mmCIF file of C-alpha atoms in Angstrom:
data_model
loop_
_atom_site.group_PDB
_atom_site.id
_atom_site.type_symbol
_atom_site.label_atom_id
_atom_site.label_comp_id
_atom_site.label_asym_id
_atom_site.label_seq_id
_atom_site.Cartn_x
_atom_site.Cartn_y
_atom_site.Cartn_z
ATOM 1 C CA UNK A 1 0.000 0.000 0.000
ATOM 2 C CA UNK A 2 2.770 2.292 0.738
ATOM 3 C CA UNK A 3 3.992 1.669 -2.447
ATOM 4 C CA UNK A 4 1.301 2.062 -4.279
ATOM 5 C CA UNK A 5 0.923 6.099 -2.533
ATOM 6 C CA UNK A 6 4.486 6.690 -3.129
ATOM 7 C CA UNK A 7 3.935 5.862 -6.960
ATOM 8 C CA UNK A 8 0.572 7.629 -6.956
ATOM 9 C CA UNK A 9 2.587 10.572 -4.942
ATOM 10 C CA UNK A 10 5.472 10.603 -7.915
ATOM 11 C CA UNK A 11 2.890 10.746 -10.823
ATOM 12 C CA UNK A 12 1.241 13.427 -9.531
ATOM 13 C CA UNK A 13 4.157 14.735 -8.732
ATOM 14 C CA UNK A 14 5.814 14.446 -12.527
ATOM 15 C CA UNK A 15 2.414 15.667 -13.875
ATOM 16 C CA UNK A 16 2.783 19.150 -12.277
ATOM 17 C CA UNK A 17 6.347 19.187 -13.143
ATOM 18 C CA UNK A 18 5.171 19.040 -17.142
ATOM 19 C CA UNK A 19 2.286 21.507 -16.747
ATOM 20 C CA UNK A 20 5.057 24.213 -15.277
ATOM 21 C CA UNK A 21 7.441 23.416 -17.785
ATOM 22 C CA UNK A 22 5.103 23.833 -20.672
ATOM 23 C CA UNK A 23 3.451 26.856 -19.119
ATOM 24 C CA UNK A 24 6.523 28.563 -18.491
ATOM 25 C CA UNK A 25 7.792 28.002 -21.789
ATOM 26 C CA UNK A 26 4.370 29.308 -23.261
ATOM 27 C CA UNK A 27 4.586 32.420 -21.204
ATOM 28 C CA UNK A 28 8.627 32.959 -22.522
ATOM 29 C CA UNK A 29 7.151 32.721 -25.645
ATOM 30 C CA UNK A 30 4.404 35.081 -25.303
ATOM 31 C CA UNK A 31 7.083 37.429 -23.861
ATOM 32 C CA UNK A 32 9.557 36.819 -25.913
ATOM 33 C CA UNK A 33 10.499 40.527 -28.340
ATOM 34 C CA UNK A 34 9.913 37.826 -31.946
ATOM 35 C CA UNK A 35 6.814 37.253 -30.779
ATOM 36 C CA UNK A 36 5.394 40.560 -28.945
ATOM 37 C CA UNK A 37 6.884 42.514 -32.207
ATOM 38 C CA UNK A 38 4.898 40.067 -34.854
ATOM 39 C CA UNK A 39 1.837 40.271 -32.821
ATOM 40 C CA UNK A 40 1.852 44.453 -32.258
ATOM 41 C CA UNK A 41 2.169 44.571 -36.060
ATOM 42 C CA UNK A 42 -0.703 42.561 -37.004
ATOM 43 C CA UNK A 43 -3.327 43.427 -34.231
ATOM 44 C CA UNK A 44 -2.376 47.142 -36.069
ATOM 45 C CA UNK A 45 -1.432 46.714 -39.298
ATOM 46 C CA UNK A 46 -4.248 48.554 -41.250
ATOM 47 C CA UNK A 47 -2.532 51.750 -38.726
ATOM 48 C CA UNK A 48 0.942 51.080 -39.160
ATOM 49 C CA UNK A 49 0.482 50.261 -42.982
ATOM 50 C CA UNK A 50 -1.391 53.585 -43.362
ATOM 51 C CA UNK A 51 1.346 55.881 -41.221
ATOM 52 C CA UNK A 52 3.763 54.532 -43.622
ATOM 53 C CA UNK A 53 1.627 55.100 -46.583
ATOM 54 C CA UNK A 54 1.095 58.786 -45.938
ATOM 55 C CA UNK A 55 4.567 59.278 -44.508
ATOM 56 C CA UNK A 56 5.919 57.964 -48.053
ATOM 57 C CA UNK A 57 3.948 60.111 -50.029
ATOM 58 C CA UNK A 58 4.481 63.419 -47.665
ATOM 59 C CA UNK A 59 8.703 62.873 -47.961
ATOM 60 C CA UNK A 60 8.522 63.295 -51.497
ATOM 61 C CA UNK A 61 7.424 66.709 -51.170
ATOM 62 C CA UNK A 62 10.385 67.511 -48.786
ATOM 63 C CA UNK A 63 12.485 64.583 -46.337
ATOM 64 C CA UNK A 64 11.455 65.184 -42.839
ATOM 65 C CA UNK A 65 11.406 63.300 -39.559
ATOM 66 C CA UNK A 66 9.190 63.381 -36.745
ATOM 67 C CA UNK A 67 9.873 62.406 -33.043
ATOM 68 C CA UNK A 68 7.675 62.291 -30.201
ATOM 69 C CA UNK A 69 10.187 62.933 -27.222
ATOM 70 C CA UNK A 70 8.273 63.330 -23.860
ATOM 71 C CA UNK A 71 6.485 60.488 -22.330
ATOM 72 C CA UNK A 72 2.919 61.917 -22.580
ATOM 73 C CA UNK A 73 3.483 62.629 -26.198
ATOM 74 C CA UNK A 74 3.036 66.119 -25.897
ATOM 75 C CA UNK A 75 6.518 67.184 -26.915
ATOM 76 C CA UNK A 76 7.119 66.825 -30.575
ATOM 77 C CA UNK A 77 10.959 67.425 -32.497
ATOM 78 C CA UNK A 78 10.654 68.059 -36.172
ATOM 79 C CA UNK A 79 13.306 67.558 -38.456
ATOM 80 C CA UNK A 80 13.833 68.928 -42.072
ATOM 81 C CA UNK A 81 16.550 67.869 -44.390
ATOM 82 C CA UNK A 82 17.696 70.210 -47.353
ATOM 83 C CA UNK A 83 20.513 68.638 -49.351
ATOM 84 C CA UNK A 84 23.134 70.437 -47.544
ATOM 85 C CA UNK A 85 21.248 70.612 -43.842
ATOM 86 C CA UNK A 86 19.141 69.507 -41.010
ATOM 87 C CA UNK A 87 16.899 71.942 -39.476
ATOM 88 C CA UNK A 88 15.344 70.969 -36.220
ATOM 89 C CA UNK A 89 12.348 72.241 -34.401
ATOM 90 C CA UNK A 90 11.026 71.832 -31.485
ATOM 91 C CA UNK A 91 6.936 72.203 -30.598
ATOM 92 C CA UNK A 92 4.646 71.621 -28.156
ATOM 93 C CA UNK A 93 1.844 69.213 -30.227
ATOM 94 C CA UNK A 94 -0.126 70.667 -32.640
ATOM 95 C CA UNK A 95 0.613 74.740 -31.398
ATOM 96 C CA UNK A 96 0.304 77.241 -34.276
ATOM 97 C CA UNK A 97 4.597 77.441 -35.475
ATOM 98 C CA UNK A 98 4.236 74.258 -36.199
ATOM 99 C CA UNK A 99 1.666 74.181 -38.615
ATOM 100 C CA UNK A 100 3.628 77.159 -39.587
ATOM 101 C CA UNK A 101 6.602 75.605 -40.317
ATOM 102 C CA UNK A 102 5.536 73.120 -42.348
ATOM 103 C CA UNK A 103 3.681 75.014 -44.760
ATOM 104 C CA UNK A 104 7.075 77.141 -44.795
ATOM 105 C CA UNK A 105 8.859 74.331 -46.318
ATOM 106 C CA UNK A 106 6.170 73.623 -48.818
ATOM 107 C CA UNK A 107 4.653 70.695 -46.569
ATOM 108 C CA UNK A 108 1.037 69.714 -46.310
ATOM 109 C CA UNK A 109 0.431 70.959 -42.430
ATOM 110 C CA UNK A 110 -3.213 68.639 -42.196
ATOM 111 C CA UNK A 111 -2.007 65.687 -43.666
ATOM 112 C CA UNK A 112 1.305 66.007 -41.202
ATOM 113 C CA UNK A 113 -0.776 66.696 -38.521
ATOM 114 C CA UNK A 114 -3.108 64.198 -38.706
ATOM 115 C CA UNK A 115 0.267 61.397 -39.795
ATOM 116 C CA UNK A 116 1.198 62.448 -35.906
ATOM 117 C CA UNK A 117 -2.165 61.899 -34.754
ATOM 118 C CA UNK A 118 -2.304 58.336 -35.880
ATOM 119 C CA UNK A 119 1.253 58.023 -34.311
ATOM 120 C CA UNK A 120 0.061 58.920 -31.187
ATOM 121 C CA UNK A 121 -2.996 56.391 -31.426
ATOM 122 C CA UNK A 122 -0.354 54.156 -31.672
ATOM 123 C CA UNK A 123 2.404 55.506 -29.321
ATOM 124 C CA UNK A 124 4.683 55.474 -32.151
ATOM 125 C CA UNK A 125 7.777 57.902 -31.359
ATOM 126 C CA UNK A 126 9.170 58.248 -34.362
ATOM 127 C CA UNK A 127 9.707 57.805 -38.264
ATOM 128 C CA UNK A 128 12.290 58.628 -40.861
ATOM 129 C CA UNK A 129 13.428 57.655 -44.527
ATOM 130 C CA UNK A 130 16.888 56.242 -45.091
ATOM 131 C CA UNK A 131 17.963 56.124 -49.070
ATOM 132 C CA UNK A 132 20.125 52.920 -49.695
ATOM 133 C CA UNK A 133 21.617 51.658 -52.900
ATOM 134 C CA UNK A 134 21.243 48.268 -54.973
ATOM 135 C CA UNK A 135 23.270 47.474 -58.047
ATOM 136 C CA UNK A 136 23.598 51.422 -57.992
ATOM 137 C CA UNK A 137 19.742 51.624 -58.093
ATOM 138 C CA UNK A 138 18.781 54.074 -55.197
ATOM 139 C CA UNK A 139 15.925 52.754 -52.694
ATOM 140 C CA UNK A 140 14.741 53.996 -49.581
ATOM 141 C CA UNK A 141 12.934 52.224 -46.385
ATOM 142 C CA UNK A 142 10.768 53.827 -43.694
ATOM 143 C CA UNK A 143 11.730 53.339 -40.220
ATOM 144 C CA UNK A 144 9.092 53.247 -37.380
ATOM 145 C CA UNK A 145 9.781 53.023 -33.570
ATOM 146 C CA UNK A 146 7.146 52.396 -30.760
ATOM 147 C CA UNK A 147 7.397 52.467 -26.936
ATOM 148 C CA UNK A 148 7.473 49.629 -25.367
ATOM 149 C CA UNK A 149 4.141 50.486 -23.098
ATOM 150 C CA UNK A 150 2.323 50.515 -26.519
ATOM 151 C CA UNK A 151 3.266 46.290 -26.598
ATOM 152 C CA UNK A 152 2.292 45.864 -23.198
ATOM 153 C CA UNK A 153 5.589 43.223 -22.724
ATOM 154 C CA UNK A 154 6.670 42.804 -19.180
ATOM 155 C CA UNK A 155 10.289 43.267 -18.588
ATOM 156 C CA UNK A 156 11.259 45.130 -21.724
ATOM 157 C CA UNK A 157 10.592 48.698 -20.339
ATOM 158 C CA UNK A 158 13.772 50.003 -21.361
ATOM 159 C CA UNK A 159 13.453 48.930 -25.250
ATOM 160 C CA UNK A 160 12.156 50.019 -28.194
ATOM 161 C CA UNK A 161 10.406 48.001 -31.298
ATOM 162 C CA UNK A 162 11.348 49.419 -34.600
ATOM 163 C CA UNK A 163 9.737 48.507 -37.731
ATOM 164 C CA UNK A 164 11.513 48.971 -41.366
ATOM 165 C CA UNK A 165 9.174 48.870 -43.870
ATOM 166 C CA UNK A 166 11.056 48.398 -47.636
ATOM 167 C CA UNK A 167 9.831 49.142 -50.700
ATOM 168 C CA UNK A 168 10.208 45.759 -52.474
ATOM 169 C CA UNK A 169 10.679 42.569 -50.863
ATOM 170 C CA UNK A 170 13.788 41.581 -49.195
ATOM 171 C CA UNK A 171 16.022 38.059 -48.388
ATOM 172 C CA UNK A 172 15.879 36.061 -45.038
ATOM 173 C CA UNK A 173 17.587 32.958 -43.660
ATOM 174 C CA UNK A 174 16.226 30.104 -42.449
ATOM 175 C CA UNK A 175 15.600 32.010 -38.862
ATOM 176 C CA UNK A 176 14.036 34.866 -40.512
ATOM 177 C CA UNK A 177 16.929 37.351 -40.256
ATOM 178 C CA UNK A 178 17.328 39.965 -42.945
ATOM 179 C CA UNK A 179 20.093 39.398 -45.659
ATOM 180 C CA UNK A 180 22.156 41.125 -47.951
ATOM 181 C CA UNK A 181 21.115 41.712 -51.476
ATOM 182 C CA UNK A 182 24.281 40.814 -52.431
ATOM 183 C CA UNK A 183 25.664 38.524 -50.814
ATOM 184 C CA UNK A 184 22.977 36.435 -49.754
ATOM 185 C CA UNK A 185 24.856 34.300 -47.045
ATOM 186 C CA UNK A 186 25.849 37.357 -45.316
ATOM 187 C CA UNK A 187 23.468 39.242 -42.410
ATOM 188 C CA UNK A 188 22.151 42.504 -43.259
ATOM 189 C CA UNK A 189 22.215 45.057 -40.757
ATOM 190 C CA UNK A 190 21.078 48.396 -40.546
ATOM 191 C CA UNK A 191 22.254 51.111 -37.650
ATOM 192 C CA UNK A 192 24.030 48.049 -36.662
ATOM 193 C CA UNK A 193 20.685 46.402 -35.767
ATOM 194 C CA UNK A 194 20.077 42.823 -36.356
ATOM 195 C CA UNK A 195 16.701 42.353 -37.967
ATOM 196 C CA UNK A 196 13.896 39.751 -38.422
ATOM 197 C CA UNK A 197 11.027 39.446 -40.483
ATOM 198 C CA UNK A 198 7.075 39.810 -39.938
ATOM 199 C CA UNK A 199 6.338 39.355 -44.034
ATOM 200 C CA UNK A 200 8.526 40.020 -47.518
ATOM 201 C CA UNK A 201 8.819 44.113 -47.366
ATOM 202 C CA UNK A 202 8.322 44.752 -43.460
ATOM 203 C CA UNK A 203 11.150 43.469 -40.793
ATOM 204 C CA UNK A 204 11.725 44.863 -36.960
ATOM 205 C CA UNK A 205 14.237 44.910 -34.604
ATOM 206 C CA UNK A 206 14.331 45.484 -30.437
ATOM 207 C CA UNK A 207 16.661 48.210 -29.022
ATOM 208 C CA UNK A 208 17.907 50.184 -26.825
ATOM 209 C CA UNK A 209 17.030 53.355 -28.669
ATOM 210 C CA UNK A 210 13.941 54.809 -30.321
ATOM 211 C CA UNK A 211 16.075 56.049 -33.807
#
């Protein structure tokens, strides 16, 4: 009989073992920044697609950047590139100079306004251009960062998800990392960020900084 408990004792006992094994490694998983990131971009996609859209199609009327840099999103830095320069200007959200400003430099002030208004639906911080070259074609990709509140992921308070949305499709490995045009065997990296993909044209990395 005492045996027979003692068996009983170490089935039970192996049982709950398993079930807090596998729901630890679900919850690592549900944390983890691969899956948090792939998950943020679908449950808003139609958002993120759209802030990317418009933010395309403003830049081609002049290159800007814009940066939300105080917690409550209240504080906004916007940056204008000329060929030569890089004016930067700082506003409170959505006070008269800067609507000002951007219809100075021949920018669309309601369609920039409302870009940062879906940002801040969002929590996005930031977004930016950067022009790269293939077989001496130029190309550009659209960067996108987002606080780390926005993903609700415990433990990562102190990083930042940034999305690079390209305008063709680009080359992974087998784990999904970004490769070089060409040379396909080697990593691509850009800011010195290692980066994974979500689909063909749209890849993200986790950092330590919002740009």
């Amino acid at each position: 009989m005492a045996l027979l408990i003692l068996l009983k004792t170490d089935t039970v006992y192996c049982k709950l073992r398993y079930i807090v094994i596998v729901c630890c490694a679900a919850l690592l998983f549900a944390c983890s920044p691969r899956h948090i990131s792939t998950k943020y971009y679908y449950e808003n996609e139609k958002t993120l697609d759209k802030i990317e859209e418009t933010f395309r199609q403003l830049s081609r009327e002049q290159d800007f950047a814009i940066a939300f840099t105080s917690k409550n999103f209240k504080s906004v830095s916007l940056e204008i590139f000329t060929d030569s320069l890089k004016y930067i200007y700082d506003f409170e959200a959505y006070e008269p100079r800067l609507a000002d400003t951007l219809t100075a430099y021949h920018l669309n002030a309601n369609k920039v306004i409302k870009l940062m208004q879906m940002m801040q639906s969002i929590r996005s911080t930031w977004i930016r251009n950067l022009d790269y070259y293939v077989d001496g074609k130029k190309s550009n990709l659209v960067f996108m960062s987002m606080k780390p509140v926005a993903l609700k992921a415990p433990f990562s308070y102190k990083k930042y998800y940034i999305l690079a949305y390209f305008n063709q499709p680009q080359y992974f490995d087998s784990k999904g990392r970004l490769l070089d045009r060409m040379s396909r065997r080697r990593l691509r990296k850009i800011n010195g960020e290692e980066f994974l993909r979500i689909n063909d044209k749209v890849c993200y990395t986790v950092s330590g900084n919002f740009r």
